[in-house]
XYZ file of C-alpha atoms in Angstrom:
641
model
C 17.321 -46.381 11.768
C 20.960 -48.060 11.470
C 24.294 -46.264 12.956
C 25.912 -44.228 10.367
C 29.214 -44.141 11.243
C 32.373 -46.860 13.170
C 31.869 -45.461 17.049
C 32.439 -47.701 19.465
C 29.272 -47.612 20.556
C 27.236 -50.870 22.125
C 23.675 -50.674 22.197
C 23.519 -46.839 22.973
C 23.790 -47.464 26.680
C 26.417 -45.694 29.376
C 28.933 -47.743 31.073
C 27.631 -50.119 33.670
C 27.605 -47.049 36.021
C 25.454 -45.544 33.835
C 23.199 -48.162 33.011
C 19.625 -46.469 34.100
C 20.533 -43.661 31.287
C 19.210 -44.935 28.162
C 20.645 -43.300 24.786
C 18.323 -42.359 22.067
C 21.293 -41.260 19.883
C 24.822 -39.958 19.919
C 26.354 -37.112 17.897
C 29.666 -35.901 17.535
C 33.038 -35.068 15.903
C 32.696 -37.821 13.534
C 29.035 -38.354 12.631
C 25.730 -39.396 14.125
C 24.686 -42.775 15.533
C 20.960 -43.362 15.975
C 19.208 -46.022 18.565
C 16.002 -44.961 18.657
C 13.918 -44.481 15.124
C 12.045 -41.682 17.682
C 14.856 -39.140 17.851
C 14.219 -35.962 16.868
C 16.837 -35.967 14.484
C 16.226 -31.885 13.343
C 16.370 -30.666 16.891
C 19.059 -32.600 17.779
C 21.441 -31.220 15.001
C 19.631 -27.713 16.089
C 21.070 -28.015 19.451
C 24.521 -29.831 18.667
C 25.345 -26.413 16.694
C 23.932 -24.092 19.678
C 26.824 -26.474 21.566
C 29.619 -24.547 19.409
C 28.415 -21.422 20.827
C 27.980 -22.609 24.256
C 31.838 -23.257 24.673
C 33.106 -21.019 23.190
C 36.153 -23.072 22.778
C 36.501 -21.148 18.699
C 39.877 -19.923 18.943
C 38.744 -16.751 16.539
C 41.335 -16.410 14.418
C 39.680 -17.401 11.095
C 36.364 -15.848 10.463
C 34.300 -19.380 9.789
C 35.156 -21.069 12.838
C 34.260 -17.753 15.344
C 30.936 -16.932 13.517
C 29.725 -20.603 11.700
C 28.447 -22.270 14.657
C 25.896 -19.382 14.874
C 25.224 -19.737 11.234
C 24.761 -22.978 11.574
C 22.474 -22.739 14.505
C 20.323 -20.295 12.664
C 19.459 -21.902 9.570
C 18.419 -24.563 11.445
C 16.136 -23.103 13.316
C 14.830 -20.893 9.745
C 14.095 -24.920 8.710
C 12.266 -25.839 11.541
C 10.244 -22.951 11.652
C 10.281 -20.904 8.227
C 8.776 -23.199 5.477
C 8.912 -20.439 3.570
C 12.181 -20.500 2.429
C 12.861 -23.881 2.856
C 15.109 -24.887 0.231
C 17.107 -21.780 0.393
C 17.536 -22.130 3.812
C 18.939 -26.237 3.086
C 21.439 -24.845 0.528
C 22.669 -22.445 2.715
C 22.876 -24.372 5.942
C 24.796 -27.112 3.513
C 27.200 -24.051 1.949
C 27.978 -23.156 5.251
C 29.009 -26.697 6.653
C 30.996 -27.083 4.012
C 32.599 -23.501 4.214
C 33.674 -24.213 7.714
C 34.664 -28.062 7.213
C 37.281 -26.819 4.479
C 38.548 -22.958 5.901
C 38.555 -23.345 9.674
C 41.956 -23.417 10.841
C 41.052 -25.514 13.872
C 39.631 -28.889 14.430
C 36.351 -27.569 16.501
C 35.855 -25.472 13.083
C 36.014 -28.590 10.846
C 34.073 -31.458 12.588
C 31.335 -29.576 13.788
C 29.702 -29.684 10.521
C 30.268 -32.874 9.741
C 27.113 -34.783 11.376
C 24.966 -31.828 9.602
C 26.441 -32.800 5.781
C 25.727 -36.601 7.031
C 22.127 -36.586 7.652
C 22.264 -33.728 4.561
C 23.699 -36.483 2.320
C 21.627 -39.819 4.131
C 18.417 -38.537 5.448
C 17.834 -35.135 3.573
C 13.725 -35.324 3.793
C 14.045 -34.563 7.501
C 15.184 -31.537 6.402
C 12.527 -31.138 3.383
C 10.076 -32.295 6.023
C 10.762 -30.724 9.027
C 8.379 -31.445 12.107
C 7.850 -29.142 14.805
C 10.068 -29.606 17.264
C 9.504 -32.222 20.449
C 10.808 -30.599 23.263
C 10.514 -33.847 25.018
C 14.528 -34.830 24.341
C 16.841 -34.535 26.520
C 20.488 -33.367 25.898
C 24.021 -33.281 27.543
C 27.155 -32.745 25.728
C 30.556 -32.285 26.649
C 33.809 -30.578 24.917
C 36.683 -33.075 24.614
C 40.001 -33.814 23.129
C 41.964 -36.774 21.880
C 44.872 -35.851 24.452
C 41.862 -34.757 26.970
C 40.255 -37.941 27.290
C 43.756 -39.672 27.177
C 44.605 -38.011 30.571
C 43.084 -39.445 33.892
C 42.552 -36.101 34.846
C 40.968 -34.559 31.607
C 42.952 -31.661 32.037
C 42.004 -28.949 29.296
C 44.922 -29.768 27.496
C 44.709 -27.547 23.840
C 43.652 -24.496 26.299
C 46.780 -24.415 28.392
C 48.793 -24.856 24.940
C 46.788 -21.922 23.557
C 47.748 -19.790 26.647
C 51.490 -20.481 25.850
C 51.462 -19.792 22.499
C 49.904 -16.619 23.106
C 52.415 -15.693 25.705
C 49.405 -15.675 28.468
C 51.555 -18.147 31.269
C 49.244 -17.452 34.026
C 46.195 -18.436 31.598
C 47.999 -21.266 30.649
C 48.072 -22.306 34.298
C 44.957 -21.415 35.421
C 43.220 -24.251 32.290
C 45.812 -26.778 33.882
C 44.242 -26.001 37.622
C 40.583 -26.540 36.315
C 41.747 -30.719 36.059
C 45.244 -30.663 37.647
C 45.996 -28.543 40.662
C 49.233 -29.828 41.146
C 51.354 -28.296 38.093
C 54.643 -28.329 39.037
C 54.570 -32.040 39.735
C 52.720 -33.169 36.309
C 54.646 -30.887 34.249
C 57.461 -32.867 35.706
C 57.008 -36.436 36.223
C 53.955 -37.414 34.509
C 53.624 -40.490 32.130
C 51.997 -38.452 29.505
C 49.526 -40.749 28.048
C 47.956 -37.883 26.699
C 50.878 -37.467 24.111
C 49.990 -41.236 22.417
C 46.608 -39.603 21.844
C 48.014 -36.692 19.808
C 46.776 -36.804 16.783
C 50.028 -34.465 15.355
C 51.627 -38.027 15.398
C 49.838 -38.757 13.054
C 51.437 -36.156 10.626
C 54.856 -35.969 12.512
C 55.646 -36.022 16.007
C 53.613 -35.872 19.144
C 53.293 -32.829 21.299
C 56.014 -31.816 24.128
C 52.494 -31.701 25.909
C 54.251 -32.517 29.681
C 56.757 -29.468 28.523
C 54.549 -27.357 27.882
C 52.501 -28.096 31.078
C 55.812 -26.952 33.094
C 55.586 -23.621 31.649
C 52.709 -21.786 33.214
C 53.503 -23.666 36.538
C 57.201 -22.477 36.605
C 56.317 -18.609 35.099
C 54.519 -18.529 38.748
C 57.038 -20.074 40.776
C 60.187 -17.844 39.510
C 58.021 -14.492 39.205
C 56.644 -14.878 42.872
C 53.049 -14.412 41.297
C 50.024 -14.750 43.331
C 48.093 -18.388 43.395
C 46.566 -19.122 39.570
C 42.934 -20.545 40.182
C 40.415 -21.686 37.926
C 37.835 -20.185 39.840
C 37.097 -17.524 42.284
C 37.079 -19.103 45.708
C 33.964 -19.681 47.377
C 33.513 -16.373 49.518
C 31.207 -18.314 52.074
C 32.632 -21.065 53.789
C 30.739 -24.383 54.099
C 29.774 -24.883 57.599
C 30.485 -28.640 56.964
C 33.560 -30.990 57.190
C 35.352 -33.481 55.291
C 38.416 -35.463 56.134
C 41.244 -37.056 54.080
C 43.624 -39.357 55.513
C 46.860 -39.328 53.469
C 48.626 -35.829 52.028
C 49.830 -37.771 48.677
C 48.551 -36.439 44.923
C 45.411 -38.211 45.461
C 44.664 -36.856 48.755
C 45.733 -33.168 47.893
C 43.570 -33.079 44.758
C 40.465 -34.083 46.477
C 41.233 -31.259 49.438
C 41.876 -28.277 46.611
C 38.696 -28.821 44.756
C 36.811 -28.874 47.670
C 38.548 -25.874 49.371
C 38.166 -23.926 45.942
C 33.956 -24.829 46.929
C 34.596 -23.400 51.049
C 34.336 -26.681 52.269
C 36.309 -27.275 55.563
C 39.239 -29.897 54.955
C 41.359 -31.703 57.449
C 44.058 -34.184 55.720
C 46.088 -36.790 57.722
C 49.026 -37.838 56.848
C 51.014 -40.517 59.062
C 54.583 -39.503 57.294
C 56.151 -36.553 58.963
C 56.169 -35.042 55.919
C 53.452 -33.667 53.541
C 52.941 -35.105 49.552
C 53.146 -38.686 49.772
C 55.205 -41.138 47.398
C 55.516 -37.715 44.816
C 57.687 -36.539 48.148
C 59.127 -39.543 49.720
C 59.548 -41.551 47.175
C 60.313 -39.450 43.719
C 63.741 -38.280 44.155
C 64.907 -34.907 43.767
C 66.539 -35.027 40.337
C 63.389 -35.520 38.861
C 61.065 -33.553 41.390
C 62.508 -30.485 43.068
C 60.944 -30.442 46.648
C 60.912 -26.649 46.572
C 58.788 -26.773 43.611
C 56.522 -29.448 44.723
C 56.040 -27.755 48.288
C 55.039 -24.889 45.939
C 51.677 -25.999 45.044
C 51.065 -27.803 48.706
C 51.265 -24.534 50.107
C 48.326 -23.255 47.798
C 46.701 -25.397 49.653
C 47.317 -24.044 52.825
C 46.616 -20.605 51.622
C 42.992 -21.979 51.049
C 42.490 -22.871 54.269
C 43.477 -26.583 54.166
C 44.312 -27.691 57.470
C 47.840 -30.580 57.434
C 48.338 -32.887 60.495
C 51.560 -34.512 59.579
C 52.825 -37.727 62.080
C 49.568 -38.478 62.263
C 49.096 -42.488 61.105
C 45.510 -43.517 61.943
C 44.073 -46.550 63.844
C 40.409 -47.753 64.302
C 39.717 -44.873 67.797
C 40.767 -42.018 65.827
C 38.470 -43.086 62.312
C 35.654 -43.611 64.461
C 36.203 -39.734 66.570
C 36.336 -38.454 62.802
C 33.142 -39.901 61.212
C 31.473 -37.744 64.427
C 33.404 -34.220 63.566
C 33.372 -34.815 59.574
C 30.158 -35.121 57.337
C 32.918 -37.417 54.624
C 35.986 -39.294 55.349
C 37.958 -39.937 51.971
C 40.765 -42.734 52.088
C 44.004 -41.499 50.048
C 46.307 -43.977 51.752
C 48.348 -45.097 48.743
C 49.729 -48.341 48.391
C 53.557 -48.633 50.685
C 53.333 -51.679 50.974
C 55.846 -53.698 48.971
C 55.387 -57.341 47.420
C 57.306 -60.356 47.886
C 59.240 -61.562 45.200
C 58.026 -65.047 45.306
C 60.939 -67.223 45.188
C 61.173 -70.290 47.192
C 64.332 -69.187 49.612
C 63.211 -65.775 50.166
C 63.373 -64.368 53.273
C 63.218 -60.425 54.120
C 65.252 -60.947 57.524
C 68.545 -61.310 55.394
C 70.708 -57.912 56.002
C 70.771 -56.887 52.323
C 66.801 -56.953 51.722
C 65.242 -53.920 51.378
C 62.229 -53.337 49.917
C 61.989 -50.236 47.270
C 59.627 -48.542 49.957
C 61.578 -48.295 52.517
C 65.044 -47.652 50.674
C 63.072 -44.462 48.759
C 62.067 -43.572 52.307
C 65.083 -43.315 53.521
C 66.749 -41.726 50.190
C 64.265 -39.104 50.220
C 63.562 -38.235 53.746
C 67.549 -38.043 53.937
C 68.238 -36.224 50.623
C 65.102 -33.773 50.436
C 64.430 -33.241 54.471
C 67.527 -33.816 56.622
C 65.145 -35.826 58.643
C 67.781 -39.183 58.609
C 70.704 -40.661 57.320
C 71.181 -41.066 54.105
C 71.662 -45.516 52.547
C 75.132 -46.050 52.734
C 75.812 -48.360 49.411
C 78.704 -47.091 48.428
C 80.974 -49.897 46.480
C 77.514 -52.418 46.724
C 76.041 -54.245 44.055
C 72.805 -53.385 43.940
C 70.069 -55.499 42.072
C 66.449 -53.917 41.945
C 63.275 -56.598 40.716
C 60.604 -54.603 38.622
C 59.768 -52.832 35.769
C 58.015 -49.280 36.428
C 58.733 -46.132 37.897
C 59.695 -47.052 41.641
C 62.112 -49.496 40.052
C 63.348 -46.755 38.267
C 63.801 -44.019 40.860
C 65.267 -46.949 42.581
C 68.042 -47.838 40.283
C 68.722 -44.267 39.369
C 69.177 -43.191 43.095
C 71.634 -45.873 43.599
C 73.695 -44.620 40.920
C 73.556 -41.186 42.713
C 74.487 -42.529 45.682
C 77.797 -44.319 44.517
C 76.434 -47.957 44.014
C 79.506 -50.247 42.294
C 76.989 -52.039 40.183
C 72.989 -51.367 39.312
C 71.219 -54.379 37.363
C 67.615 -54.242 36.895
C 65.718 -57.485 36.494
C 62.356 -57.016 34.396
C 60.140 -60.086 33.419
C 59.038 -58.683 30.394
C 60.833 -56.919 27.629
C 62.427 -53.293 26.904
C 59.352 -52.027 24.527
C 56.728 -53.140 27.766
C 59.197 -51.337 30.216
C 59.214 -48.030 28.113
C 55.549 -48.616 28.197
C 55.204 -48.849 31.794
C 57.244 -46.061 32.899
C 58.471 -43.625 29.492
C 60.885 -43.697 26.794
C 63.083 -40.452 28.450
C 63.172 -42.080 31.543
C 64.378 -45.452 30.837
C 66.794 -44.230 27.982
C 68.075 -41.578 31.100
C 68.568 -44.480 33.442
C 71.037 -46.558 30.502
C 72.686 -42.936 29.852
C 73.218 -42.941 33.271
C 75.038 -46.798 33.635
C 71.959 -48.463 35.206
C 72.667 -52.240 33.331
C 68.889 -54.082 32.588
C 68.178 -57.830 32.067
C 64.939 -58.131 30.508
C 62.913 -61.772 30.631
C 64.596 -63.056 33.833
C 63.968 -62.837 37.071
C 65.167 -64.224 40.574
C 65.025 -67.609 41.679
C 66.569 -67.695 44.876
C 69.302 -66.227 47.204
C 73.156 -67.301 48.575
C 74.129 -66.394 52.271
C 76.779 -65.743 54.064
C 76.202 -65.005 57.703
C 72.959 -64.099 57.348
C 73.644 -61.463 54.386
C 72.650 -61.654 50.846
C 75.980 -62.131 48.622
C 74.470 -63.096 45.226
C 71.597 -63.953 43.466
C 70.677 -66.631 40.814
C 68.273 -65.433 37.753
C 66.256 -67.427 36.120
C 64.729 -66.286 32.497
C 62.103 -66.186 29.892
C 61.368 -66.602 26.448
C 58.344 -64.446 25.004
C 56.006 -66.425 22.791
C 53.355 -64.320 21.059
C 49.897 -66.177 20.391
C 46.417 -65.370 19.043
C 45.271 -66.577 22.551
C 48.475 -63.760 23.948
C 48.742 -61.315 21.794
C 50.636 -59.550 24.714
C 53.062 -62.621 24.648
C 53.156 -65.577 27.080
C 56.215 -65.911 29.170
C 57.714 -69.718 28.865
C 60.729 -70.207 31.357
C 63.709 -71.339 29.487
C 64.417 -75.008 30.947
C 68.698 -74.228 31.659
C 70.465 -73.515 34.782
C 70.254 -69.966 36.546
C 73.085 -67.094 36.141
C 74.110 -66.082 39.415
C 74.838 -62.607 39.965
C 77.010 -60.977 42.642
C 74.513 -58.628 44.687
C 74.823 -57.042 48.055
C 71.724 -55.513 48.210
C 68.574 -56.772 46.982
C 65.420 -54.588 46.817
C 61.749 -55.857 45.022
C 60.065 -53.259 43.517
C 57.460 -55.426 41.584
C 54.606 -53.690 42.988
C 52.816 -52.814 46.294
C 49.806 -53.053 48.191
C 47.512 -51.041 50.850
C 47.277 -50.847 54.123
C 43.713 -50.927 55.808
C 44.598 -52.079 58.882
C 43.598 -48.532 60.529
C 39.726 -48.928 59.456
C 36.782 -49.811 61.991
C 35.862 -53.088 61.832
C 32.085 -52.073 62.347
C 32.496 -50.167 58.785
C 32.372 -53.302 57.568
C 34.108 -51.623 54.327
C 34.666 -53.870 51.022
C 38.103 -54.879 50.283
C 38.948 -56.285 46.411
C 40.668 -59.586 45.892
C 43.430 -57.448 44.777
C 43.660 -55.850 48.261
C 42.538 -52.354 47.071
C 39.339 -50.146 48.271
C 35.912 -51.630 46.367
C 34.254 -48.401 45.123
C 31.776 -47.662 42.841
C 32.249 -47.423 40.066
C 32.905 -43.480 38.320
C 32.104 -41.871 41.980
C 34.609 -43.835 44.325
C 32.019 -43.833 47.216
C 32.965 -46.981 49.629
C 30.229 -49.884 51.361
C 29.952 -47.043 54.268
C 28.230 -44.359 53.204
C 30.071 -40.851 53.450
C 33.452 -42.505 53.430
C 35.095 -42.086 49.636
C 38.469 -43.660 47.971
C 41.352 -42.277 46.007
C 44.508 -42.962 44.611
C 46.603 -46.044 44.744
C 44.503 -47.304 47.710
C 41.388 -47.764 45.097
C 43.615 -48.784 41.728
C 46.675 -50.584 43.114
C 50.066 -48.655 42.316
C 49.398 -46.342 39.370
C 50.418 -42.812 37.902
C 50.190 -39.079 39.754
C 47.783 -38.027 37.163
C 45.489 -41.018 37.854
C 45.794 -40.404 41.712
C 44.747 -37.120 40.932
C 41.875 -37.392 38.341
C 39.828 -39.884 41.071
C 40.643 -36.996 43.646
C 39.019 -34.242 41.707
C 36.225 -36.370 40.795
C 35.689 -37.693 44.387
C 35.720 -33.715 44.732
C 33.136 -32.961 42.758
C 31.175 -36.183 44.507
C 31.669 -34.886 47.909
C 30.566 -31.494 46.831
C 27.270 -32.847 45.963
C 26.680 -35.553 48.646
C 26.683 -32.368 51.184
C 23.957 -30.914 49.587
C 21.642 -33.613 49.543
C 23.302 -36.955 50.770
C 23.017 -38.415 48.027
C 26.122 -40.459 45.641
C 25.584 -39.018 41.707
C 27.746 -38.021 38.991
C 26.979 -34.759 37.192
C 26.043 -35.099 32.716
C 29.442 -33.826 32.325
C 30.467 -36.335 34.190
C 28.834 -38.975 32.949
C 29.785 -37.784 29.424
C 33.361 -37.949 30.361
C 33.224 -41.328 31.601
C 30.749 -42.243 28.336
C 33.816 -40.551 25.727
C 36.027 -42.067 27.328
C 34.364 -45.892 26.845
C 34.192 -45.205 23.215
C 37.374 -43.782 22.445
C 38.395 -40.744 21.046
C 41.566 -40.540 19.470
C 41.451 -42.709 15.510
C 45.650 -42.971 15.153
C 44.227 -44.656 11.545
C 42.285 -41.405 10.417
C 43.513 -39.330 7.695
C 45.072 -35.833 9.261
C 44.409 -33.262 6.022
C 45.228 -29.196 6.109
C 47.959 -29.215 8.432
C 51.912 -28.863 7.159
C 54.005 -32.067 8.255
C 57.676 -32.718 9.437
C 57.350 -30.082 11.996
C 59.933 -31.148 14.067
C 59.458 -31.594 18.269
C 60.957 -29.701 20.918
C 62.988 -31.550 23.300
C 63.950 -30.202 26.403
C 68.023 -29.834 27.527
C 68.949 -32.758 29.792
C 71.978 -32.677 32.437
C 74.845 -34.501 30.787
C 74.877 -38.112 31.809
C 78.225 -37.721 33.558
C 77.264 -34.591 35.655
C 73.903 -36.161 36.571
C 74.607 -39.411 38.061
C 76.889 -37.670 40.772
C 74.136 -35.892 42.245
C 70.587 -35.254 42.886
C 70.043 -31.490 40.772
C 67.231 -31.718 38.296
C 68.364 -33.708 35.149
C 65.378 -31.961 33.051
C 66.050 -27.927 32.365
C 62.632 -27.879 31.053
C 61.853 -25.745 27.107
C 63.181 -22.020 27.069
C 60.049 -19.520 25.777
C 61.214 -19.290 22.579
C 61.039 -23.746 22.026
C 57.914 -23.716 23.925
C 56.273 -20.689 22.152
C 57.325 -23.019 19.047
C 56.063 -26.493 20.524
C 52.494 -25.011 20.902
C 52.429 -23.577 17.736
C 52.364 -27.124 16.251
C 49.352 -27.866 18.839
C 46.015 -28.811 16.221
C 43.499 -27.444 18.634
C 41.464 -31.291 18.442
C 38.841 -29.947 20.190
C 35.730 -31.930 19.600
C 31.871 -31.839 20.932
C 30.048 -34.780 21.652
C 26.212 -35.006 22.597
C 23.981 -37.461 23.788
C 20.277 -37.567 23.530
C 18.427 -38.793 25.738
């Protein structure tokens, strides 16, 4: 039997994880795809409906989408097992599909139906013919969204918009814990990749989705509320041990989902300090410490123990492999790259890597713990194009800079891309001064201090071969620039210098953790990866996604020492192969030209002499309107196996 519908779908098999689960067919929001001329096509619609019921996720306020999945349900089993009535029982079941498909008022309501009507339309004599059912498939499913699968750390994204629209903030935050523990932080500073999956741009505008994140999160903060959990907290504490060396979003994720199980957790962090580059190197304007410390002490309240000043080296790994059943690496990446030009040399007074100057900013600014950079009346020139770069430049305004230039290699739509259209428009607001397609090419001196620069630059060609563009250098002498202080910011790298030699751990070309693939288990068994340290220098949410996951790993590899991934897992990773959100499909039902809520910003003058957060966040009253325009994509996929 042929595929039926455009999933991106190759040869019914899992990702190369995956590859020993073999896919008879897949069903889902849009359709059914069939591999194997075997399936039990009857029971598997049968159970995809009894899927609607399972989560629950009908948000009952229209009679057809809390009650039709049952229907549905029903009158398929009445045609697998009452020949009887037969062809009363096919009009119905096809009345009903269609009932729901055209008067649910959410998305869960109208694509249900929609594989049922397909094989109703293409392969009706399985229902005229029904066979008794197998029993011999098997079946896992899992409840996703366009903006869901978008986010590295799936967070249940339509549930905590449903718990703001209907007022409930602590529900709100509780669906944002099941994915995300820390909420203050991603309802602040997150790239929200999840809001180029909304399928309301389609018809209008995207959702304020980070926004509305914000708003459960800050509803506990300012009414002193007890901790929001997804779950009740394991009452019996695991006997056993696991250990996570580094206290950044990566490392904290991992230790709250396995604290929420009982598990013991010990994290070591080297800075004196607690929340890694989210604390030491986001400034303050855009994360409030106060807030941020907020969630780490949730942690604390679970039991987590902190060791802070506590770098590792080879003696103290090897002591923790004997007192811990897992070890998980959340290291980061601190250290920063080389700009690559032939004259460079990092001994000039004026160097300073984007590291160590947020360091210093933060650890100044945030913790009293030094002084403050001094660049008052400097020109500063930062090299890079993503959100270091940025917190660079935009501290150095703050902290009286004469001039800030930004080199970027590529162009202003990738740097938007990299980082996000408020912040870089925030940082030009602000007087930050960007030169896209150049970069340095080498350095004057005078007395062993940097005094200028000379750029070099670029000309993007676009080509079938680069659709991305190819970067030609433009054959003309360099611009110099006056600069007293230059910092790269083009990217970093780990640090593994602190692991036994007799682990005998894999390291990537790119200088990163190798894992495998979907479970982030390491070469040495019972030692895990997370974070920057496994992906190079990413986003929080990404950090945090591989945390829970190594989580949920961890949780399991106690049990039975054994490395597997969960169906729901292995759904999530399968969804999110294939692709979920169609920005060409055709949105029908909804009203368009709703217009977004925007958050109030600090004026651009008042900003830029200080470190007070620019973002004020949506009142009640814009985000109770935001999440009214929320579609409520929720969508269930199955696989049969």
């Amino acid at each position: 039997m042929q595929p039926f519908l455009p999933y991106s779908i190759g040869a019914g098999e899992f990702p190369n994880h995956l590859q020993n689960e073999k896919m008879k067919s897949f069903i889902g929001w849009d359709g059914v795809v069939v591999f194997d001329e075997n399936t039990d096509i009857l029971d598997m619609l049968k159970n995809y409906a009894f899927q609607y019921q399972c989560y629950s996720e009908a948000c009952g306020r229209c009679t057809p989408g809390k009650y039709g999945g049952r229907v549905l349900y029903d009158l398929l089993c009445r045609i697998q097992n009452d020949p009887d009535n037969l062809l009363e029982n096919i009009n119905r079941l096809e009345e009903t599909a269609h009932l729901m498909q055209n008067t649910s008022k959410c998305e869960i309501g109208k694509t249900t139906p929609k594989p049922i009507l397909q094989m109703l339309k293409t392969k009706r004599e399985i229902f005229l013919n029904p066979q008794k059912a197998s029993n011999t498939q098997k079946y896992i499913s899992k409840i996703t969204a366009p903006c869901t699968d978008a986010c590295p750390s799936h967070v249940n994204i339509p549930a905590y918009i449903e718990g703001v629209r209907d007022m409930l903030f602590a529900d709100s935050l509780s669906a944002t814990r099941s994915s995300m523990p820390l909420a203050q932080v991603c309802g602040r500073v997150c790239p929200h990749p999840c809001e180029s999956a909304c399928r309301r741009s389609i018809l209008d505008e995207p959702i304020s989705i980070m926004e509305l994140k914000r708003i459960g999160a800050d509803y506990e903060f300012d009414m002193h509320l007890p901790y929001q959990h997804p779950k009740s907290i394991t009452q019996h504490p695991c006997t056993q041990k696991v250990a996570i060396i580094g206290a950044g979003p990566g490392g904290l994720s991992t230790a709250y989902y396995l604290a929420l199980e009982g598990v013991g957790v010990d994290v070591y962090e080297a800075l004196p300090v607690l929340g890694g580059e989210v604390a030491v190197g986001v400034p303050n304007y855009r994360m409030p410490i106060s807030n941020y410390n907020h969630d780490i002490d949730m942690l604390k309240e679970l039991g987590v123990r902190f060791h802070t000043s506590s770098p590792m080296n080879e003696k103290s790994m090897l002591e923790l492999e004997k007192s811990h059943q897992a070890i998980v690496l959340a290291t980061g990446a601190r250290i920063s790259k080389k700009l690559g030009f032939s004259n460079e040399d990092p001994l000039l007074e004026g160097y300073l890597p984007a590291i160590k100057f947020m360091d210093e900013v933060n650890l100044a600014q945030k913790f009293n713990l030094c002084e403050i950079p001094d660049i008052k009346g400097k020109n500063i020139v930062c090299v890079g194009g993503g959100f270091t770069s940025m917190d660079v430049v935009r501290s150095a305004i703050r902290l009286g800079a004469k001039s800030v230039t930004m080199l970027y290699r590529r162009d202003e739509a990738t740097i938007i891309k990299n980082t996000s259209k408020e912040e870089y428009h925030e940082s030009v607001e602000e007087g930050v001064k960007f030169e896209f397609l150049s970069t340095v090419v080498g350095v004057a001196s005078k007395d062993n201090k940097i005094t200028a620069i000379d750029v070099g630059y670029f000309e993007l060609k676009k080509t079938p071969d680069s659709p991305k563009g190819e970067l030609i250098k433009i054959d003309k002498p360099p611009s110099r620039f006056e600069c007293d202080i230059l910092i790269p910011a083009v990217s970093q790298i780990p640090d593994f210098s602190y692991l036994p030699k007799e682990w005998e751990i894999e390291i990537t070309k790119w200088g990163t953790l190798q894992t495998q693939e979907g479970t982030f288990a390491t070469s040495k068994k019972g030692v895990f990866g997370c974070g920057d340290c496994v992906s190079g220098p990413l986003t929080i949410v990404n950090a945090v996604g591989q945390g829970k996951r190594v989580a949920n790993v961890i949780k399991r590899y106690l049990k039975n020492n054994e490395i597997s991934l969960s169906d729901e897992e292995k759904m999530e990773d399968y969804l999110h192969q294939i692709g979920v959100f169609n920005k060409s499909e055709d949105v029908r039902g909804w009203n368009k030209g709703l217009k977004r809520s925007e958050s109030q910003k600090v004026s651009p003058q008042e900003r830029k002499k200080s470190f007070i957060e620019v973002n004020f966040g949506l009142s009640n009253q814009e985000a109770f309107y935001e999440a009214q325009r929320c579609m409520r994509c929720y969508y269930i996929a199955m696989a049969v196996l």
